C-alpha positions as a LaTeX table, in Angstrom:
\begin{tabular}{lrrr}
\hline
Residue & $x$ (\AA) & $y$ (\AA) & $z$ (\AA) \\
\hline
Met1 & 102.30 & 91.68 & 65.16 \\
Ala2 & 104.64 & 90.28 & 67.69 \\
Ile3 & 103.66 & 90.42 & 71.09 \\
Arg4 & 106.48 & 91.77 & 73.33 \\
Ala5 & 108.41 & 89.20 & 75.41 \\
Arg6 & 108.09 & 91.01 & 78.57 \\
Ser7 & 104.92 & 92.77 & 79.65 \\
Met8 & 102.07 & 94.49 & 77.80 \\
His9 & 100.77 & 96.48 & 80.79 \\
Ser10 & 102.39 & 98.19 & 83.85 \\
Val11 & 102.63 & 96.41 & 87.09 \\
Ala12 & 102.62 & 97.42 & 90.77 \\
Leu13 & 103.06 & 96.13 & 93.77 \\
Leu14 & 100.64 & 96.96 & 96.74 \\
Thr15 & 100.82 & 95.94 & 100.42 \\
Ala16 & 98.36 & 97.33 & 103.25 \\
Ser17 & 99.87 & 97.00 & 106.51 \\
Tyr18 & 100.72 & 98.32 & 110.02 \\
Ala19 & 102.58 & 98.78 & 113.18 \\
Lys20 & 102.17 & 95.54 & 114.42 \\
Asp21 & 103.38 & 93.80 & 111.25 \\
Ile22 & 106.63 & 96.15 & 110.43 \\
Glu23 & 109.18 & 93.55 & 111.31 \\
Arg24 & 107.40 & 91.20 & 108.72 \\
Phe25 & 107.05 & 94.28 & 106.37 \\
Ser26 & 110.78 & 94.89 & 106.74 \\
Leu27 & 111.47 & 91.28 & 105.66 \\
Leu28 & 108.99 & 91.40 & 102.46 \\
Ser29 & 110.68 & 94.90 & 101.62 \\
Glu30 & 114.14 & 93.55 & 101.71 \\
Ser31 & 113.11 & 90.45 & 99.70 \\
Ile32 & 111.75 & 92.69 & 96.94 \\
Asp33 & 114.58 & 94.79 & 96.61 \\
Thr34 & 116.73 & 91.40 & 96.16 \\
Trp35 & 114.66 & 89.41 & 93.95 \\
Leu36 & 112.02 & 91.17 & 91.85 \\
Thr37 & 111.94 & 93.25 & 88.77 \\
Gly38 & 109.42 & 94.55 & 86.05 \\
Tyr39 & 107.45 & 96.50 & 88.46 \\
Thr40 & 107.03 & 100.49 & 88.58 \\
Arg41 & 106.23 & 100.80 & 92.25 \\
His42 & 105.43 & 99.66 & 95.46 \\
Tyr43 & 102.63 & 101.27 & 97.33 \\
Val44 & 102.51 & 100.84 & 100.97 \\
Leu45 & 99.18 & 101.47 & 102.61 \\
Val46 & 99.44 & 101.84 & 106.06 \\
Asn47 & 97.23 & 103.85 & 108.93 \\
Asp48 & 98.31 & 107.65 & 109.32 \\
Glu49 & 99.74 & 107.16 & 112.64 \\
Asp50 & 102.17 & 104.51 & 111.58 \\
Val51 & 103.41 & 106.40 & 108.38 \\
Pro52 & 106.36 & 107.76 & 110.72 \\
Leu53 & 107.46 & 104.38 & 111.65 \\
Phe54 & 107.23 & 103.34 & 107.55 \\
Glu55 & 108.89 & 106.05 & 106.08 \\
Arg56 & 112.38 & 104.25 & 106.45 \\
Phe57 & 111.23 & 101.95 & 103.67 \\
Ala58 & 110.12 & 104.80 & 101.65 \\
Ser59 & 112.41 & 104.87 & 98.20 \\
Asp60 & 112.35 & 106.12 & 94.51 \\
Lys61 & 110.09 & 102.90 & 93.73 \\
Arg62 & 108.60 & 102.44 & 97.36 \\
Val63 & 105.98 & 105.31 & 98.11 \\
Ile64 & 104.26 & 105.32 & 101.59 \\
Val65 & 100.84 & 106.07 & 101.66 \\
Pro66 & 98.62 & 107.01 & 104.71 \\
Ala67 & 95.11 & 105.50 & 105.02 \\
Ser68 & 93.04 & 108.53 & 105.01 \\
Arg69 & 93.96 & 109.56 & 101.65 \\
Tyr70 & 92.09 & 106.64 & 100.18 \\
Leu71 & 89.23 & 105.98 & 102.47 \\
Pro72 & 86.20 & 107.70 & 102.48 \\
Lys73 & 85.79 & 111.47 & 104.61 \\
Trp74 & 82.62 & 110.00 & 106.42 \\
Leu75 & 84.92 & 107.04 & 107.91 \\
Trp76 & 87.74 & 108.03 & 110.64 \\
Ala77 & 89.84 & 106.45 & 112.57 \\
Leu78 & 89.30 & 106.35 & 116.77 \\
Pro79 & 92.90 & 107.44 & 118.02 \\
Pro80 & 94.56 & 104.83 & 119.89 \\
Ala81 & 94.64 & 106.64 & 123.25 \\
Leu82 & 90.61 & 106.75 & 123.34 \\
Gln83 & 90.55 & 102.70 & 122.55 \\
Phe84 & 90.12 & 101.53 & 126.16 \\
Ile85 & 88.08 & 98.48 & 125.39 \\
Ser86 & 89.04 & 97.15 & 121.75 \\
Lys87 & 92.35 & 95.69 & 121.64 \\
Arg88 & 92.08 & 95.99 & 117.95 \\
Arg89 & 92.18 & 99.27 & 115.86 \\
Val90 & 88.62 & 100.63 & 115.33 \\
Trp91 & 87.24 & 103.37 & 112.74 \\
Leu92 & 83.87 & 104.98 & 113.45 \\
Ser93 & 81.24 & 106.24 & 110.77 \\
Leu94 & 77.49 & 107.88 & 111.42 \\
Leu95 & 76.66 & 105.54 & 108.15 \\
Ser96 & 77.56 & 102.11 & 109.64 \\
Ser97 & 78.82 & 100.33 & 113.05 \\
Pro98 & 82.26 & 100.55 & 113.75 \\
Val99 & 85.02 & 98.80 & 111.34 \\
His100 & 88.09 & 97.08 & 112.88 \\
Gly101 & 91.74 & 97.21 & 111.15 \\
Trp102 & 91.30 & 93.73 & 109.24 \\
His103 & 88.23 & 95.04 & 107.39 \\
Ile104 & 90.01 & 98.40 & 106.84 \\
Gln105 & 92.97 & 96.68 & 105.47 \\
Gln106 & 90.98 & 94.89 & 102.58 \\
Met107 & 89.07 & 97.84 & 101.82 \\
Leu108 & 92.75 & 99.79 & 101.44 \\
Lys109 & 93.56 & 96.97 & 98.82 \\
Ile110 & 90.63 & 97.96 & 96.79 \\
Ala111 & 90.92 & 101.64 & 96.87 \\
Gly112 & 94.66 & 101.09 & 95.85 \\
Val113 & 94.17 & 98.92 & 92.99 \\
Leu114 & 91.18 & 101.72 & 92.02 \\
Asn115 & 93.67 & 104.76 & 92.44 \\
Ala116 & 97.22 & 103.20 & 91.13 \\
Pro117 & 98.26 & 104.85 & 88.12 \\
Glu118 & 99.41 & 100.94 & 86.65 \\
Gln119 & 96.87 & 98.51 & 85.07 \\
Arg120 & 97.80 & 95.61 & 87.05 \\
Val121 & 98.77 & 95.56 & 90.81 \\
Cys122 & 100.27 & 92.50 & 92.31 \\
Ile123 & 98.85 & 92.50 & 96.32 \\
Leu124 & 101.41 & 91.57 & 98.87 \\
Asp125 & 100.57 & 91.10 & 102.53 \\
Ser126 & 103.15 & 91.54 & 105.02 \\
Asp127 & 103.98 & 88.00 & 105.69 \\
Asn128 & 104.95 & 87.18 & 102.15 \\
Leu129 & 108.27 & 86.89 & 101.16 \\
Phe130 & 110.49 & 86.46 & 97.74 \\
Phe131 & 113.03 & 84.01 & 97.53 \\
Arg132 & 114.12 & 84.02 & 93.89 \\
Glu133 & 114.55 & 86.10 & 91.08 \\
Phe134 & 111.29 & 87.10 & 89.72 \\
Asp135 & 110.05 & 89.36 & 86.87 \\
Val136 & 106.63 & 90.38 & 88.23 \\
Gly137 & 106.18 & 92.29 & 85.01 \\
Gln138 & 106.47 & 89.34 & 82.78 \\
Tyr139 & 104.16 & 87.71 & 85.16 \\
Ala140 & 101.15 & 89.94 & 85.54 \\
Gly141 & 101.66 & 92.36 & 82.75 \\
Gly142 & 100.57 & 90.08 & 79.88 \\
Glu143 & 97.58 & 89.87 & 77.44 \\
Lys144 & 95.76 & 88.28 & 80.28 \\
Thr145 & 95.42 & 89.06 & 84.40 \\
Pro146 & 96.74 & 85.73 & 86.02 \\
Leu147 & 93.73 & 84.58 & 88.48 \\
Phe148 & 94.62 & 82.10 & 91.20 \\
Val149 & 92.06 & 79.58 & 92.07 \\
Thr150 & 91.18 & 76.30 & 94.23 \\
Arg151 & 88.73 & 74.61 & 92.46 \\
Lys152 & 86.07 & 73.40 & 94.71 \\
Gly153 & 88.16 & 74.49 & 97.85 \\
Ile154 & 84.97 & 75.57 & 100.01 \\
Asp155 & 82.82 & 73.13 & 101.59 \\
Ala156 & 79.48 & 73.82 & 102.77 \\
Asp157 & 80.75 & 73.17 & 106.51 \\
His158 & 83.69 & 75.80 & 106.32 \\
Pro159 & 81.68 & 78.38 & 108.60 \\
Leu160 & 84.67 & 81.25 & 107.74 \\
His161 & 84.67 & 80.81 & 104.21 \\
Val162 & 81.13 & 79.88 & 103.93 \\
Leu163 & 80.13 & 83.32 & 105.36 \\
Trp164 & 82.34 & 85.26 & 103.36 \\
Leu165 & 81.17 & 83.65 & 100.18 \\
Arg166 & 77.36 & 84.65 & 101.04 \\
Thr167 & 78.48 & 88.10 & 102.05 \\
Val168 & 80.12 & 88.22 & 98.31 \\
Asp169 & 77.08 & 86.69 & 96.62 \\
Gln170 & 75.16 & 89.71 & 98.56 \\
Leu171 & 77.56 & 92.45 & 97.53 \\
Leu172 & 77.19 & 91.29 & 93.82 \\
Gly173 & 73.95 & 90.16 & 93.41 \\
Ile174 & 74.92 & 86.63 & 92.68 \\
Lys175 & 71.20 & 84.59 & 93.20 \\
Glu176 & 72.53 & 80.88 & 93.12 \\
Arg177 & 75.35 & 79.32 & 95.05 \\
Ser178 & 76.26 & 75.70 & 94.82 \\
Phe179 & 78.90 & 73.75 & 97.12 \\
Pro180 & 81.77 & 73.18 & 97.03 \\
Ala181 & 82.61 & 76.54 & 95.51 \\
Asp182 & 85.98 & 77.65 & 94.16 \\
Asp183 & 88.25 & 79.37 & 96.31 \\
Tyr184 & 90.11 & 82.52 & 95.24 \\
Val185 & 92.09 & 83.27 & 98.47 \\
Gly186 & 95.90 & 83.02 & 98.08 \\
Asn187 & 99.01 & 84.75 & 97.90 \\
Ala188 & 101.27 & 87.25 & 95.64 \\
Leu189 & 97.66 & 87.85 & 93.88 \\
Val190 & 97.56 & 90.06 & 90.69 \\
Trp191 & 94.11 & 92.08 & 89.94 \\
Asp192 & 93.32 & 94.41 & 86.93 \\
Lys193 & 92.35 & 97.79 & 87.59 \\
Asp194 & 89.60 & 97.81 & 85.17 \\
Thr195 & 88.19 & 94.70 & 86.73 \\
Ala196 & 88.23 & 96.16 & 90.04 \\
Arg197 & 86.23 & 99.18 & 88.95 \\
Ala198 & 83.69 & 97.17 & 87.33 \\
Met199 & 83.57 & 94.70 & 90.49 \\
Thr200 & 82.93 & 98.27 & 92.57 \\
Asp201 & 80.22 & 99.10 & 90.05 \\
Ala202 & 78.59 & 95.75 & 90.45 \\
Ile203 & 78.47 & 96.43 & 93.96 \\
Lys204 & 76.83 & 99.75 & 93.62 \\
Ser205 & 74.51 & 98.03 & 91.23 \\
Ala206 & 73.36 & 95.30 & 93.81 \\
Thr207 & 73.35 & 96.80 & 96.98 \\
Gly208 & 72.60 & 100.69 & 95.91 \\
Leu209 & 75.40 & 101.61 & 97.95 \\
Gly210 & 78.77 & 102.93 & 97.20 \\
Trp211 & 81.28 & 99.90 & 97.61 \\
Ala212 & 83.11 & 101.34 & 100.56 \\
Leu213 & 79.72 & 102.07 & 102.66 \\
Ala214 & 78.65 & 98.27 & 101.60 \\
Leu215 & 81.45 & 96.54 & 102.47 \\
Cys216 & 81.58 & 98.70 & 106.17 \\
Arg217 & 77.79 & 97.48 & 106.48 \\
Lys218 & 78.85 & 93.88 & 105.87 \\
Lys219 & 81.81 & 93.64 & 107.20 \\
Lys220 & 82.12 & 89.59 & 107.05 \\
Phe221 & 83.96 & 89.39 & 103.29 \\
Ser222 & 87.15 & 88.76 & 101.93 \\
Glu223 & 88.31 & 90.93 & 99.33 \\
Tyr224 & 89.98 & 88.07 & 97.36 \\
Leu225 & 86.71 & 85.97 & 97.28 \\
Leu226 & 84.82 & 89.19 & 95.98 \\
Tyr227 & 87.31 & 89.70 & 92.94 \\
Gly228 & 87.76 & 86.07 & 92.01 \\
His229 & 83.82 & 85.45 & 91.94 \\
Phe230 & 83.06 & 88.54 & 90.13 \\
Val231 & 85.35 & 87.59 & 87.54 \\
Ala232 & 84.12 & 84.15 & 87.36 \\
Asn233 & 80.62 & 85.31 & 86.74 \\
Ser234 & 81.31 & 88.13 & 84.20 \\
Pro235 & 82.10 & 86.66 & 80.97 \\
Glu236 & 83.51 & 89.29 & 79.70 \\
His237 & 86.15 & 90.05 & 82.70 \\
Leu238 & 87.10 & 86.34 & 82.68 \\
Ala239 & 87.82 & 86.07 & 79.16 \\
Ala240 & 90.49 & 88.74 & 80.21 \\
His241 & 92.17 & 86.69 & 82.97 \\
Arg242 & 94.13 & 83.41 & 82.83 \\
Val243 & 92.98 & 81.01 & 85.39 \\
Thr244 & 95.61 & 78.85 & 87.09 \\
Glu245 & 95.47 & 76.33 & 89.84 \\
Asp246 & 99.37 & 76.93 & 90.43 \\
Ser247 & 100.40 & 79.37 & 92.99 \\
Ile248 & 103.82 & 81.64 & 92.94 \\
Ala249 & 103.82 & 81.34 & 96.84 \\
Val250 & 104.16 & 78.31 & 99.00 \\
Ser251 & 102.04 & 78.68 & 101.85 \\
His252 & 101.50 & 77.92 & 105.68 \\
Trp253 & 98.05 & 78.71 & 106.51 \\
Asp254 & 97.51 & 77.22 & 109.94 \\
Asp255 & 98.51 & 78.17 & 113.52 \\
Thr256 & 101.07 & 75.73 & 113.92 \\
Arg257 & 104.50 & 77.60 & 114.85 \\
Leu258 & 107.23 & 76.67 & 112.44 \\
Asp259 & 110.74 & 76.40 & 113.47 \\
Arg260 & 114.02 & 76.65 & 111.17 \\
Pro261 & 114.12 & 72.99 & 110.02 \\
Ala262 & 110.47 & 73.06 & 109.20 \\
Ile263 & 110.84 & 76.57 & 107.12 \\
Glu264 & 113.90 & 74.73 & 105.54 \\
Ala265 & 111.54 & 71.71 & 104.72 \\
Met266 & 108.78 & 74.13 & 103.18 \\
Met267 & 111.65 & 75.30 & 100.79 \\
Arg268 & 112.93 & 72.05 & 99.75 \\
Ala269 & 109.40 & 71.05 & 98.73 \\
Ala270 & 108.83 & 74.28 & 96.93 \\
Ser271 & 108.32 & 73.96 & 92.87 \\
Pro272 & 110.36 & 75.36 & 90.56 \\
Glu273 & 107.67 & 78.07 & 89.66 \\
Gln274 & 107.29 & 78.99 & 93.14 \\
Val275 & 109.00 & 82.50 & 94.09 \\
Ala276 & 107.62 & 83.23 & 97.14 \\
Leu277 & 106.65 & 81.93 & 100.62 \\
Cys278 & 103.83 & 83.02 & 103.07 \\
Ile279 & 103.92 & 82.06 & 106.63 \\
Gln280 & 100.92 & 83.55 & 108.37 \\
Ser281 & 101.74 & 85.86 & 110.88 \\
Tyr282 & 99.36 & 84.34 & 113.45 \\
Ser283 & 101.37 & 80.98 & 113.59 \\
Ser284 & 103.75 & 83.31 & 115.78 \\
Thr285 & 106.82 & 81.90 & 113.42 \\
Ser286 & 109.85 & 83.49 & 114.60 \\
Ile287 & 110.95 & 86.28 & 112.12 \\
Asp288 & 114.74 & 85.70 & 113.01 \\
Asp289 & 114.24 & 82.17 & 112.20 \\
Ile290 & 112.71 & 83.03 & 108.62 \\
Arg291 & 115.76 & 85.81 & 108.35 \\
Asp292 & 118.34 & 83.26 & 108.88 \\
Val293 & 116.77 & 80.80 & 106.54 \\
Phe294 & 116.56 & 83.13 & 103.51 \\
Arg295 & 119.89 & 84.77 & 104.86 \\
Leu296 & 118.83 & 88.17 & 103.72 \\
Ser297 & 120.66 & 89.91 & 106.23 \\
Ser298 & 123.92 & 88.38 & 104.64 \\
Arg299 & 126.33 & 90.37 & 102.27 \\
Asp300 & 126.14 & 87.75 & 99.85 \\
Arg301 & 122.18 & 87.43 & 99.32 \\
Arg302 & 122.57 & 85.54 & 96.06 \\
Gly303 & 124.99 & 82.96 & 97.50 \\
Pro304 & 124.59 & 79.32 & 97.04 \\
Ser305 & 122.26 & 78.66 & 99.58 \\
Leu306 & 119.78 & 80.76 & 97.93 \\
Ser307 & 120.71 & 79.98 & 93.97 \\
Pro308 & 118.19 & 77.87 & 92.03 \\
Asp309 & 121.32 & 76.41 & 90.60 \\
His310 & 122.84 & 75.17 & 94.00 \\
Met311 & 120.07 & 73.56 & 95.74 \\
Gly312 & 121.71 & 70.33 & 96.08 \\
Asp313 & 122.11 & 68.59 & 99.41 \\
Glu314 & 125.41 & 70.14 & 99.82 \\
Ala315 & 123.86 & 73.80 & 100.30 \\
Glu316 & 123.58 & 75.15 & 103.75 \\
Phe317 & 120.08 & 75.70 & 104.10 \\
Glu318 & 119.05 & 73.74 & 100.91 \\
Thr319 & 116.63 & 76.29 & 100.04 \\
Pro320 & 114.62 & 75.36 & 97.18 \\
Lys321 & 110.57 & 75.92 & 97.17 \\
Thr322 & 107.46 & 74.18 & 98.26 \\
Arg323 & 104.01 & 74.11 & 97.69 \\
\hline
\end{tabular}
């Protein structure tokens, strides 16, 4: 039987965002609308009070979802007006200590995948951006789910990643851990819904708690390490994934502020297979500079400076890709 040339499974996009990232999300959504095909819906999960701010992005293919729709009823957001001490958004519960916004976003990604009608979900943080034509259905909807990994990317002396990984081991009941360990943190990552459900079942089996409560009590975790190491430790689910060390995104992970020439240099260095760029928000790189480089606000969004066939030295911004 011939395999369909495009995709076998439906594919959705999912972003967990909030008010302070709205300009970055605006750039992400604009790039999606310009360059992406092959997906059914883009689900945008935001704090309830942020829904009115994000409604302008809603469309036939983009749905704004309030966080409370997916969060457990025993977890509620402290109103911003009552947050006198903490500058971070706080969620309260009688079952755990307070939970902050970054942890809530990770939980929303898991809940969003579990609740999506689609089988595959490409998770896009707000600081991602697409700059080339990309059929995400063809990439993510095949027989096997792509799973990005950096082999032996976590050394024993990396304080944050090691802490996350120890938590992952406790949540999944992994008894033996050696370093260096594989790192599954990346950008534009794809999850399979059945695998995510099996992962949450494994958390309940190992901890005796529902997955959301277990995460609230642990806090120091990475959703991407959780999914990746669950797959790596399950022969059944590993066989259903296509493991790759090639990311479709070129990323700037540290806190160094990039100017326009540096952004252009990243673009020039990108490989032909890389279609997205992530400049972490904590780098404080100017959104205007990023927007100018990609020329997303111009009428001719597919002009010579962005076209893969016109990336020579004569291009105004020379916008190929980097790794």
